[in-house]
Coordinates of C-alpha atoms (C1' of nucleotides) in Angstrom, one line a residue:
Chain A
M30 CA 68.2 -65.9 -73.3
A31 CA 71.3 -67.1 -71.2
S32 CA 74.4 -67.6 -73.1
A33 CA 76.2 -70.9 -72.8
E34 CA 79.7 -69.3 -72.5
P35 CA 81.6 -71.8 -70.3
L36 CA 81.8 -71.1 -67.1
R37 CA 84.8 -70.0 -64.6
V38 CA 84.4 -71.7 -62.0
V39 CA 87.0 -70.9 -59.2
A40 CA 86.3 -72.1 -56.1
Q41 CA 88.2 -68.9 -54.2
R42 CA 84.7 -66.8 -53.4
L43 CA 86.4 -64.9 -50.2
G44 CA 89.5 -64.0 -49.8
S45 CA 90.7 -60.4 -49.4
L46 CA 91.1 -59.2 -53.4
P47 CA 93.3 -56.3 -54.4
P48 CA 92.4 -53.4 -56.7
P49 CA 89.4 -54.0 -59.5
C50 CA 87.3 -53.3 -57.2
A51 CA 89.8 -51.7 -54.3
H52 CA 86.3 -50.1 -52.7
C53 CA 84.4 -52.5 -52.7
D54 CA 86.2 -54.0 -50.0
A55 CA 84.9 -57.7 -49.4
R56 CA 82.7 -57.7 -46.6
E57 CA 79.4 -60.1 -46.0
R58 CA 76.6 -58.2 -47.8
N59 CA 78.7 -57.0 -51.2
F60 CA 78.5 -58.7 -54.1
C61 CA 81.6 -58.5 -55.0
A62 CA 82.7 -61.1 -53.2
A63 CA 81.0 -63.7 -55.2
L64 CA 83.1 -63.3 -58.3
D65 CA 86.6 -64.0 -58.8
P66 CA 89.4 -61.5 -59.7
A67 CA 88.8 -62.6 -63.8
E68 CA 85.2 -61.4 -63.1
L69 CA 85.3 -58.2 -60.5
A70 CA 87.9 -57.0 -63.8
E71 CA 85.2 -57.1 -65.9
L72 CA 83.1 -54.9 -63.6
A73 CA 85.4 -52.6 -62.4
K74 CA 85.3 -51.4 -65.4
V75 CA 81.7 -50.1 -66.0
M76 CA 82.3 -48.8 -62.8
T77 CA 82.2 -45.4 -61.3
E78 CA 82.9 -44.1 -58.0
A79 CA 81.2 -41.1 -56.4
T80 CA 80.6 -39.5 -53.2
L81 CA 78.1 -37.9 -51.6
P82 CA 77.4 -34.5 -49.0
P83 CA 75.3 -35.4 -46.1
G84 CA 71.7 -35.1 -46.9
G85 CA 72.7 -36.1 -50.2
V86 CA 69.7 -37.2 -52.8
L87 CA 70.9 -41.5 -53.9
F88 CA 67.5 -42.1 -56.5
H89 CA 63.9 -41.7 -55.6
E90 CA 61.2 -43.6 -55.2
G91 CA 60.3 -43.9 -59.0
A92 CA 63.1 -43.3 -61.2
P93 CA 64.6 -45.7 -63.5
A94 CA 66.7 -48.2 -62.3
D95 CA 69.2 -47.3 -64.3
Y96 CA 72.1 -47.6 -61.4
V97 CA 72.9 -50.7 -58.8
M98 CA 75.5 -48.9 -55.8
N99 CA 77.5 -50.6 -53.5
V100 CA 77.9 -48.4 -50.0
T101 CA 82.3 -48.7 -49.5
D102 CA 82.0 -45.7 -47.0
G103 CA 79.3 -43.7 -44.8
A104 CA 75.6 -44.0 -44.1
V105 CA 72.5 -44.5 -46.4
K106 CA 68.8 -44.4 -45.2
L107 CA 66.2 -45.7 -47.7
F108 CA 62.8 -44.6 -47.5
K109 CA 59.2 -44.5 -48.9
L110 CA 56.5 -41.4 -48.7
L111 CA 52.9 -41.9 -47.7
G112 CA 50.3 -38.9 -50.5
D113 CA 50.3 -36.1 -47.4
G114 CA 54.7 -36.5 -47.4
R115 CA 54.8 -39.0 -44.2
R116 CA 57.9 -40.6 -44.4
Q117 CA 59.2 -44.8 -43.0
I118 CA 62.7 -45.9 -43.4
L119 CA 63.1 -49.1 -45.3
G120 CA 66.4 -49.4 -43.3
F121 CA 70.0 -47.8 -43.0
R122 CA 72.5 -48.7 -45.6
F123 CA 77.2 -48.9 -44.2
A124 CA 79.4 -49.9 -45.6
G125 CA 79.5 -52.9 -47.2
D126 CA 76.0 -52.7 -48.1
F127 CA 74.4 -53.4 -51.4
I128 CA 71.5 -51.4 -53.1
G129 CA 69.7 -50.8 -55.7
L130 CA 68.2 -54.0 -56.9
S131 CA 64.3 -53.2 -58.3
A132 CA 61.5 -55.6 -59.4
G133 CA 60.1 -53.2 -61.5
A134 CA 61.8 -50.8 -63.9
D135 CA 61.9 -48.0 -61.3
Y136 CA 63.4 -47.9 -58.1
S137 CA 60.6 -48.5 -55.3
Y138 CA 61.4 -46.6 -53.0
S139 CA 64.1 -43.2 -51.9
A140 CA 67.7 -43.1 -51.2
E141 CA 69.3 -40.7 -49.6
S142 CA 72.6 -40.2 -47.4
L143 CA 73.0 -40.1 -43.6
T144 CA 76.5 -38.8 -43.6
E145 CA 78.9 -37.9 -46.6
A146 CA 78.9 -41.1 -48.1
K147 CA 80.6 -43.4 -50.4
L148 CA 79.6 -45.5 -53.2
C149 CA 80.5 -47.8 -56.2
R150 CA 77.9 -47.2 -59.0
F151 CA 77.0 -50.0 -61.4
P152 CA 74.8 -49.8 -64.9
R153 CA 72.6 -52.0 -64.2
R154 CA 72.2 -53.0 -68.3
K155 CA 75.8 -53.9 -67.9
L156 CA 75.5 -55.5 -64.5
D157 CA 72.6 -57.6 -66.2
A158 CA 75.6 -58.6 -68.7
V159 CA 77.9 -59.6 -67.0
R160 CA 75.3 -61.1 -65.1
E161 CA 74.2 -63.1 -68.0
R162 CA 78.4 -63.9 -68.9
F163 CA 78.3 -65.3 -64.7
P164 CA 75.4 -66.8 -63.3
Q165 CA 77.1 -67.5 -59.6
L166 CA 76.8 -63.9 -59.6
D167 CA 72.9 -64.3 -59.4
R168 CA 72.8 -66.8 -56.7
R169 CA 75.0 -63.9 -54.8
L170 CA 72.3 -61.4 -54.9
L171 CA 69.7 -64.3 -54.2
S172 CA 71.5 -64.5 -50.7
L173 CA 71.7 -61.4 -50.3
S174 CA 67.7 -60.5 -51.3
I175 CA 66.7 -63.0 -48.9
D176 CA 68.7 -61.6 -46.1
E177 CA 67.5 -58.3 -46.5
L178 CA 63.7 -60.1 -47.1
T179 CA 64.9 -61.8 -43.3
A180 CA 65.7 -58.2 -41.7
A181 CA 62.7 -56.9 -43.2
Q182 CA 59.8 -59.1 -41.9
E183 CA 61.4 -58.6 -38.6
Q184 CA 61.1 -55.2 -38.9
L185 CA 57.4 -55.6 -40.2
L186 CA 56.4 -57.8 -36.4
L187 CA 59.1 -54.8 -34.3
L188 CA 56.2 -52.5 -36.2
G189 CA 53.4 -54.3 -36.2
R190 CA 53.6 -55.6 -32.4
K191 CA 55.9 -54.3 -30.2
T192 CA 56.2 -50.9 -27.6
A193 CA 57.8 -48.3 -28.3
E194 CA 60.7 -48.9 -25.7
E195 CA 61.2 -52.2 -26.9
R196 CA 60.9 -50.8 -30.8
L197 CA 64.0 -48.7 -29.8
V198 CA 66.0 -51.4 -27.6
S199 CA 65.4 -53.6 -30.8
F200 CA 67.2 -50.5 -33.3
L201 CA 70.2 -49.7 -30.9
I202 CA 70.5 -53.7 -30.7
L203 CA 70.4 -54.1 -34.6
L204 CA 72.1 -51.4 -34.9
S205 CA 75.7 -53.2 -32.0
Q206 CA 75.2 -56.4 -34.8
G207 CA 76.1 -53.8 -37.7
Q208 CA 79.2 -52.8 -35.8
V209 CA 80.4 -55.5 -35.0
R210 CA 79.6 -57.1 -38.8
R211 CA 82.0 -54.0 -39.9
G212 CA 84.2 -54.7 -37.4
Q213 CA 83.8 -52.2 -35.0
T214 CA 83.5 -52.0 -31.8
A215 CA 80.3 -53.4 -30.1
D216 CA 79.6 -51.3 -27.0
P217 CA 78.7 -47.7 -28.0
V218 CA 75.7 -47.9 -30.7
V219 CA 76.8 -44.4 -32.4
L220 CA 73.7 -43.4 -33.9
P221 CA 74.6 -40.9 -37.5
M222 CA 70.7 -40.5 -38.2
T223 CA 69.4 -38.1 -36.6
R224 CA 66.4 -38.8 -33.6
S225 CA 63.5 -38.2 -36.7
D226 CA 65.0 -40.6 -38.6
I227 CA 65.5 -42.9 -36.1
A228 CA 61.5 -42.2 -35.1
D229 CA 60.8 -43.1 -39.2
Y230 CA 62.5 -45.6 -38.5
L231 CA 60.5 -47.3 -35.9
G232 CA 57.2 -45.9 -36.7
L233 CA 56.6 -43.0 -34.3
T234 CA 57.5 -39.5 -33.4
I235 CA 60.9 -37.4 -32.8
E236 CA 59.3 -36.4 -28.9
T237 CA 58.4 -40.2 -28.3
V238 CA 62.1 -41.4 -29.2
S239 CA 63.6 -38.8 -27.1
R240 CA 61.8 -39.9 -24.2
T241 CA 62.3 -43.2 -24.7
F242 CA 65.8 -43.0 -24.6
S243 CA 65.0 -41.0 -20.7
A244 CA 62.7 -43.5 -19.6
L245 CA 66.1 -46.5 -20.6
K246 CA 68.5 -44.3 -19.0
K247 CA 66.4 -43.2 -15.7
K248 CA 66.0 -47.3 -15.2
G249 CA 69.4 -47.8 -16.0
L250 CA 69.8 -49.7 -19.0
I251 CA 72.0 -47.8 -21.4
E252 CA 74.2 -43.7 -21.4
L253 CA 73.7 -41.4 -23.4
Q254 CA 77.8 -40.1 -24.1
D255 CA 76.2 -38.0 -25.6
T256 CA 73.0 -37.8 -28.3
T257 CA 74.9 -40.1 -31.1
H258 CA 77.3 -42.5 -28.7
I259 CA 75.2 -44.8 -26.4
H260 CA 76.2 -46.9 -23.9
L261 CA 74.3 -50.3 -23.8
V262 CA 75.0 -51.3 -19.9
D263 CA 72.8 -53.9 -19.2
R264 CA 72.5 -56.0 -22.1
D265 CA 71.4 -59.4 -21.5
R266 CA 68.3 -57.0 -20.2
L267 CA 67.8 -55.0 -23.1
E268 CA 68.1 -58.4 -25.6
E269 CA 65.4 -59.7 -23.7
M270 CA 63.3 -56.5 -24.1
A271 CA 63.7 -56.8 -27.9
S272 CA 62.5 -60.3 -28.5
G273 CA 59.1 -59.5 -26.4
L274 CA 59.6 -61.1 -23.1
A275 CA 57.1 -59.7 -21.3
Chain B
M6 CA 81.3 -76.4 -56.3
A7 CA 79.6 -75.3 -59.3
S8 CA 79.2 -78.3 -62.0
A9 CA 80.4 -77.8 -65.7
E10 CA 77.1 -80.2 -67.7
P11 CA 76.9 -78.5 -70.3
L12 CA 73.6 -76.8 -70.1
R13 CA 70.5 -77.2 -72.3
V14 CA 69.4 -73.4 -72.8
V15 CA 65.5 -73.5 -73.7
A16 CA 64.3 -70.4 -75.0
Q17 CA 60.3 -71.2 -74.0
R18 CA 59.8 -70.2 -70.8
L19 CA 56.8 -69.9 -70.2
G20 CA 54.3 -71.5 -72.2
S21 CA 51.3 -74.6 -70.5
L22 CA 53.4 -76.7 -69.4
P23 CA 52.3 -80.2 -69.3
P24 CA 52.4 -83.4 -66.7
P25 CA 56.1 -83.3 -65.1
C26 CA 54.6 -80.8 -62.6
A27 CA 50.6 -80.6 -62.7
H28 CA 49.9 -79.5 -59.9
C29 CA 52.3 -75.9 -60.4
D30 CA 50.6 -74.5 -63.2
A31 CA 52.5 -71.7 -64.7
R32 CA 51.8 -68.5 -62.1
E33 CA 54.4 -65.8 -62.2
R34 CA 55.0 -66.1 -59.0
N35 CA 56.6 -70.0 -59.4
F36 CA 59.7 -70.6 -59.8
C37 CA 58.9 -73.7 -62.9
A38 CA 57.7 -70.9 -65.0
A39 CA 61.9 -70.6 -65.3
L40 CA 62.5 -73.9 -66.0
D41 CA 61.5 -75.8 -69.2
P42 CA 59.6 -79.4 -69.5
A43 CA 63.3 -81.4 -68.9
E44 CA 64.3 -79.3 -66.0
L45 CA 61.1 -79.7 -64.8
A46 CA 61.2 -82.7 -65.4
E47 CA 64.3 -83.2 -62.9
L48 CA 62.4 -81.6 -59.9
A49 CA 59.1 -83.5 -60.6
K50 CA 60.9 -86.3 -58.9
V51 CA 62.3 -84.8 -55.9
M52 CA 58.7 -83.4 -55.2
T53 CA 56.0 -84.4 -53.3
E54 CA 52.9 -83.2 -52.8
A55 CA 50.9 -83.3 -49.7
T56 CA 46.9 -81.5 -48.5
L57 CA 47.0 -79.6 -45.6
P58 CA 43.3 -78.6 -43.6
P59 CA 42.6 -75.5 -42.0
G60 CA 45.0 -74.6 -39.9
G61 CA 47.4 -77.5 -40.7
V62 CA 51.6 -76.0 -39.6
L63 CA 54.0 -76.4 -43.0
F64 CA 56.3 -75.9 -40.8
H65 CA 57.9 -73.7 -37.8
E66 CA 60.0 -70.8 -37.5
G67 CA 63.3 -71.5 -36.3
A68 CA 62.9 -75.4 -37.9
P69 CA 65.6 -76.7 -40.5
A70 CA 64.4 -75.6 -43.3
D71 CA 64.5 -79.0 -45.5
Y72 CA 61.9 -78.0 -48.1
V73 CA 60.9 -75.0 -50.4
M74 CA 57.3 -75.6 -52.0
N75 CA 54.7 -74.0 -54.0
V76 CA 51.0 -73.3 -52.7
T77 CA 49.1 -75.3 -55.4
D78 CA 45.7 -74.8 -53.5
G79 CA 43.6 -72.8 -51.2
A80 CA 45.3 -70.4 -48.8
V81 CA 48.4 -70.1 -45.9
K82 CA 49.4 -67.2 -43.8
L83 CA 53.4 -66.4 -43.0
F84 CA 53.5 -65.6 -39.0
K85 CA 56.3 -64.4 -36.1
L86 CA 55.9 -64.9 -32.9
L87 CA 57.3 -62.2 -30.0
G88 CA 58.2 -63.8 -26.5
D89 CA 55.1 -63.6 -25.0
G90 CA 52.9 -64.4 -27.7
R91 CA 52.0 -61.5 -29.4
R92 CA 51.9 -62.5 -33.0
Q93 CA 52.7 -60.7 -36.3
I94 CA 51.6 -62.3 -39.7
L95 CA 54.0 -60.7 -42.2
G96 CA 52.0 -62.1 -45.2
F97 CA 49.4 -64.3 -47.0
R98 CA 50.6 -66.7 -50.3
F99 CA 48.0 -68.1 -52.2
A100 CA 47.3 -71.3 -55.0
G101 CA 51.1 -69.9 -57.7
D102 CA 53.5 -68.4 -54.6
F103 CA 56.6 -70.1 -53.8
I104 CA 57.5 -70.2 -49.4
G105 CA 60.4 -71.4 -47.8
L106 CA 63.5 -70.1 -48.9
S107 CA 65.5 -68.7 -45.9
A108 CA 68.4 -67.2 -45.1
G109 CA 70.2 -69.7 -43.0
A110 CA 69.7 -73.5 -42.4
D111 CA 66.8 -72.2 -40.5
Y112 CA 63.2 -71.3 -41.7
S113 CA 62.8 -67.3 -40.3
Y114 CA 58.9 -68.1 -39.5
S115 CA 56.2 -70.2 -39.2
A116 CA 53.3 -71.3 -41.7
E117 CA 49.6 -72.3 -41.7
S118 CA 47.0 -72.7 -43.7
L119 CA 44.0 -70.6 -43.3
T120 CA 42.3 -73.3 -45.7
E121 CA 42.9 -76.8 -46.9
A122 CA 46.0 -76.1 -48.6
K123 CA 47.6 -78.0 -51.5
L124 CA 51.7 -77.6 -51.5
C125 CA 54.0 -79.1 -53.9
R126 CA 57.5 -79.5 -51.9
F127 CA 60.7 -79.4 -52.6
P128 CA 63.8 -81.4 -50.6
R129 CA 66.1 -78.2 -50.1
R130 CA 69.2 -79.8 -51.2
K131 CA 68.1 -81.9 -54.1
L132 CA 66.5 -78.9 -55.3
D133 CA 70.4 -77.2 -54.8
A134 CA 71.3 -79.9 -56.6
V135 CA 69.0 -78.9 -59.2
R136 CA 70.4 -75.3 -59.2
E137 CA 73.8 -76.1 -60.2
R138 CA 73.2 -77.0 -62.6
F139 CA 70.5 -75.0 -64.1
P140 CA 71.1 -71.1 -63.2
Q141 CA 68.2 -69.2 -64.4
L142 CA 66.5 -70.6 -61.9
D143 CA 68.7 -68.8 -59.3
R144 CA 68.1 -65.9 -61.1
R145 CA 64.0 -67.1 -61.0
L146 CA 64.6 -67.2 -56.7
L147 CA 65.8 -63.6 -57.0
S148 CA 63.3 -62.6 -59.4
L149 CA 61.0 -63.6 -56.7
S150 CA 62.8 -62.6 -53.7
I151 CA 62.8 -58.8 -54.6
D152 CA 58.9 -59.0 -55.3
E153 CA 58.3 -60.5 -52.3
L154 CA 60.8 -57.9 -50.8
T155 CA 59.4 -55.3 -52.8
A156 CA 55.7 -56.2 -50.8
A157 CA 57.1 -56.2 -47.4
Q158 CA 58.1 -52.8 -47.9
E159 CA 54.8 -51.2 -49.4
Q160 CA 53.9 -52.4 -45.6
L161 CA 56.7 -51.1 -43.1
L162 CA 55.1 -48.2 -45.0
L163 CA 51.9 -49.2 -44.0
L164 CA 52.1 -50.8 -40.2
G165 CA 54.9 -48.0 -39.3
R166 CA 52.9 -44.7 -41.1
K167 CA 49.5 -45.8 -41.6
T168 CA 46.3 -45.3 -39.9
A169 CA 44.1 -48.3 -38.8
E170 CA 41.1 -47.1 -41.4
E171 CA 44.6 -46.3 -44.3
R172 CA 45.6 -50.1 -43.1
L173 CA 42.4 -51.8 -44.1
V174 CA 41.4 -50.2 -47.3
S175 CA 45.2 -51.0 -48.2
F176 CA 44.4 -54.9 -47.8
L177 CA 41.6 -54.5 -49.2
I178 CA 42.7 -53.8 -52.9
L179 CA 45.9 -55.5 -52.2
L180 CA 44.3 -59.0 -51.7
S181 CA 41.8 -57.4 -55.4
Q182 CA 45.2 -57.1 -56.8
G183 CA 45.7 -60.3 -56.3
Q184 CA 42.7 -61.9 -56.8
V185 CA 43.5 -60.5 -60.3
R186 CA 46.9 -61.7 -61.0
R187 CA 46.1 -65.2 -59.9
G188 CA 43.0 -65.1 -63.5
Q189 CA 40.3 -64.4 -60.6
T190 CA 37.6 -61.0 -60.3
A191 CA 39.1 -57.9 -58.3
D192 CA 35.5 -57.1 -56.7
P193 CA 34.0 -59.4 -54.5
V194 CA 37.2 -59.6 -52.5
V195 CA 37.3 -62.8 -50.7
L196 CA 38.9 -63.1 -47.1
P197 CA 39.9 -66.8 -46.0
M198 CA 41.5 -65.2 -42.9
T199 CA 39.7 -65.2 -39.7
R200 CA 39.7 -60.8 -38.6
S201 CA 41.7 -61.8 -35.8
D202 CA 44.3 -63.1 -38.9
I203 CA 43.1 -59.0 -40.6
A204 CA 44.2 -57.7 -36.8
D205 CA 47.7 -59.7 -37.0
Y206 CA 48.6 -58.4 -40.2
L207 CA 47.6 -54.6 -40.2
G208 CA 49.2 -54.3 -36.4
L209 CA 45.4 -53.8 -35.1
T210 CA 42.9 -55.9 -33.0
I211 CA 40.5 -57.5 -33.9
E212 CA 37.5 -54.8 -32.2
T213 CA 39.3 -52.2 -34.3
V214 CA 39.3 -54.2 -37.4
S215 CA 35.6 -54.8 -36.9
R216 CA 35.5 -51.1 -36.5
T217 CA 36.8 -50.5 -39.2
F218 CA 34.6 -52.4 -42.0
S219 CA 31.6 -50.9 -40.0
A220 CA 32.7 -47.8 -40.9
L221 CA 33.7 -48.5 -43.9
K222 CA 30.7 -49.8 -44.6
K223 CA 28.7 -46.3 -42.5
K224 CA 31.1 -44.1 -45.4
G225 CA 28.9 -46.4 -48.8
L226 CA 33.2 -47.3 -49.9
I227 CA 32.1 -50.4 -49.1
E228 CA 29.6 -53.1 -48.9
L229 CA 30.1 -56.7 -47.0
Q230 CA 28.0 -59.2 -49.0
D231 CA 29.4 -61.4 -45.6
T232 CA 31.5 -62.2 -43.4
T233 CA 34.1 -63.2 -46.0
H234 CA 33.2 -61.6 -49.1
I235 CA 33.6 -57.5 -49.5
H236 CA 32.6 -55.5 -52.4
L237 CA 34.0 -52.3 -52.9
V238 CA 32.1 -49.7 -53.8
D239 CA 34.3 -46.3 -54.7
R240 CA 38.0 -48.0 -55.6
D241 CA 39.2 -45.0 -57.6
R242 CA 39.0 -43.1 -53.5
L243 CA 39.6 -46.3 -51.8
E244 CA 42.6 -46.2 -54.2
E245 CA 43.3 -42.6 -52.8
M246 CA 42.7 -43.2 -49.2
A247 CA 45.0 -46.6 -49.1
S248 CA 48.2 -44.0 -50.9
G249 CA 47.8 -41.5 -47.5
L250 CA 46.6 -38.8 -50.0
A251 CA 44.5 -36.8 -46.3
Chain C
dC1 C1' 19.1 -77.1 -32.5
dG2 C1' 22.5 -76.9 -29.1
dT3 C1' 27.3 -74.8 -27.7
dA4 C1' 31.4 -73.5 -29.2
dA5 C1' 34.3 -69.9 -32.4
dC6 C1' 33.9 -66.2 -34.0
dT7 C1' 32.4 -60.9 -35.6
dT8 C1' 30.1 -56.8 -33.8
dT9 C1' 29.7 -53.3 -30.9
dG10 C1' 30.2 -50.3 -26.4
dA11 C1' 32.1 -47.8 -22.3
dA12 C1' 36.7 -47.3 -20.1
dA13 C1' 41.4 -46.4 -20.1
dG14 C1' 45.9 -46.2 -21.9
dA15 C1' 49.6 -45.5 -25.3
dG16 C1' 52.0 -42.8 -28.1
dA17 C1' 51.0 -38.4 -30.7
dT18 C1' 50.3 -34.0 -30.6
dC19 C1' 50.7 -28.4 -29.4
dA20 C1' 54.1 -26.0 -26.6
dA21 C1' 57.5 -24.0 -24.5
dC22 C1' 62.6 -24.4 -22.7
dA23 C1' 67.5 -26.4 -24.2
dT24 C1' 71.0 -28.0 -26.8
dT25 C1' 74.6 -28.5 -30.6
dC26 C1' 75.6 -26.7 -34.7
dG27 C1' 77.8 -23.6 -38.1
dT28 C1' 78.5 -19.2 -39.5
dG29 C1' 80.4 -14.5 -39.7
dG30 C1' 81.8 -10.4 -37.1
Chain D
dC19 C1' 87.5 -17.4 -30.5
dC20 C1' 83.1 -15.9 -29.5
dA21 C1' 78.4 -14.5 -30.3
dC22 C1' 74.1 -15.2 -32.5
dG23 C1' 70.5 -17.7 -35.2
dA24 C1' 68.9 -21.7 -37.1
dA25 C1' 68.6 -26.8 -36.5
dT26 C1' 68.7 -30.3 -33.9
dG27 C1' 66.9 -32.6 -29.4
dT28 C1' 64.2 -32.7 -24.6
dT29 C1' 60.6 -32.4 -21.3
dG30 C1' 56.0 -31.2 -19.9
dA31 C1' 50.2 -31.0 -21.0
dT32 C1' 46.5 -32.3 -22.4
dC33 C1' 44.5 -35.2 -26.3
dT34 C1' 43.1 -38.8 -29.6
dC35 C1' 42.9 -42.6 -31.8
dT36 C1' 43.6 -47.4 -30.8
dT37 C1' 43.5 -51.2 -27.1
dT38 C1' 41.4 -53.0 -23.8
dC39 C1' 37.3 -55.0 -21.0
dA40 C1' 32.8 -56.2 -21.4
dA41 C1' 28.9 -58.2 -23.8
dA42 C1' 25.8 -58.9 -27.2
dG43 C1' 24.8 -61.0 -31.6
dT44 C1' 26.2 -64.3 -35.3
dT45 C1' 27.8 -68.1 -38.2
dA46 C1' 29.3 -73.0 -38.5
dC47 C1' 28.8 -77.0 -36.6
dG48 C1' 28.6 -82.2 -34.8

DNA sequence: CGTAACTTTGAAAGAGATCAACATTCGTGG
DNA sequence: CCACGAATGTTGATCTCTTTCAAAGTTACG
């Protein structure tokens, strides 16, 4: 099964990587970061780029998982549906994030773009071939997968045990941290998603999300510059609330 | 970083594996299944076995993640706590399941045994050394990690969007499937956990769990042989309910 | 067999959902 | 550039599912 090809072991796993994967800049959650230039060149050969309009479909739950992809620009939502249409958003993905690893042959959730989004797509079959030859890619994917699992578990805590207010505060802080990770400013939190998306991520209704924003504003904890830009006035207090300190 | 030692590539990745990892029989979710006997021997050298009484602590959230482990007998719960003590159970683990991979240096959740439980523990440092030399182990761990992530995402849907009745039904079916995976019978579903554990897994209170069991019984969908053995009377209807068909 | 822990059931209360109306934003085309 | 209509967001009133509070059964075990 595993090939016995000589491994090209390269220490430089970070550092800026030029042309090959130009649109895949070396973010933390970008799996390209595990590869040296020679390996990237291999991947670049099988990579295709795509731009989706807002609301565009990346793939549907149950479809053959033929591609994995990196978001290189914009924002994407991942979600699952129940039989009667109830929706749960599993998470949002931004520039630098990786999408599409699947346990079986099919995607286990759907993905749609929130804004206009740019993607690098890799045929799964081709990626598997590269993985055979560069085992450190599996290590990198494992690391990404564990990070994603850890985030999902944090969200289980949120959905199972937090109040509406705690959920919204946790969400704002999570987004703020994501902005910092991507090299943006922590503070005016930008919401590229609708209230409906926020509600379906937090297990609430749009009305409760809206009311909770208003309540936080009245308490002086946040300020809504406009619908999509939130200023966190008292971050310490908000962090405290998010961690469930009565 | 990665050693350039010659890899011993062995096709036989399944099949029964004798002594080395005797208590780790080759279940689907057992990472040992990725290894050939020679590799298993290496792991066996650094492995220690442990038996925990009911309610025993495997590790606490925030503690150094010095060990990964396989459950070889019994049942274990994984959970996170909020500042004021609210608890969310992330999942239950049974014989054959793997526990303890962590994104950072510390565990991101706590683990306690439900019943008396037997474990094989591997020092993480030693395991990392074995991973360096046998990259297919990373592939195996990646596969396990993706399975776990997929299960967590299904649970997000449950916690965010399902009713109490749908949650409990989904839980029973999940347990039933787990029993089948471990080679046990599908039908009398065995509940090694308390109502309190079930409630904290499903994002409910013990009273709601109890009332919902009673309601399902009254509807003739289940029968409680005793508190811990549930007979699924109308499995098709239950599956339908779990998938959220109005 | 008695006591503590767990489970079930009942009654009251509450957080968030639903139903409804109004406000605001945004895209489109006159 | 502004007007209009649709989509999105906010606020209010009411309802309901689940929680909370309370107490009675049941089980496990020393």
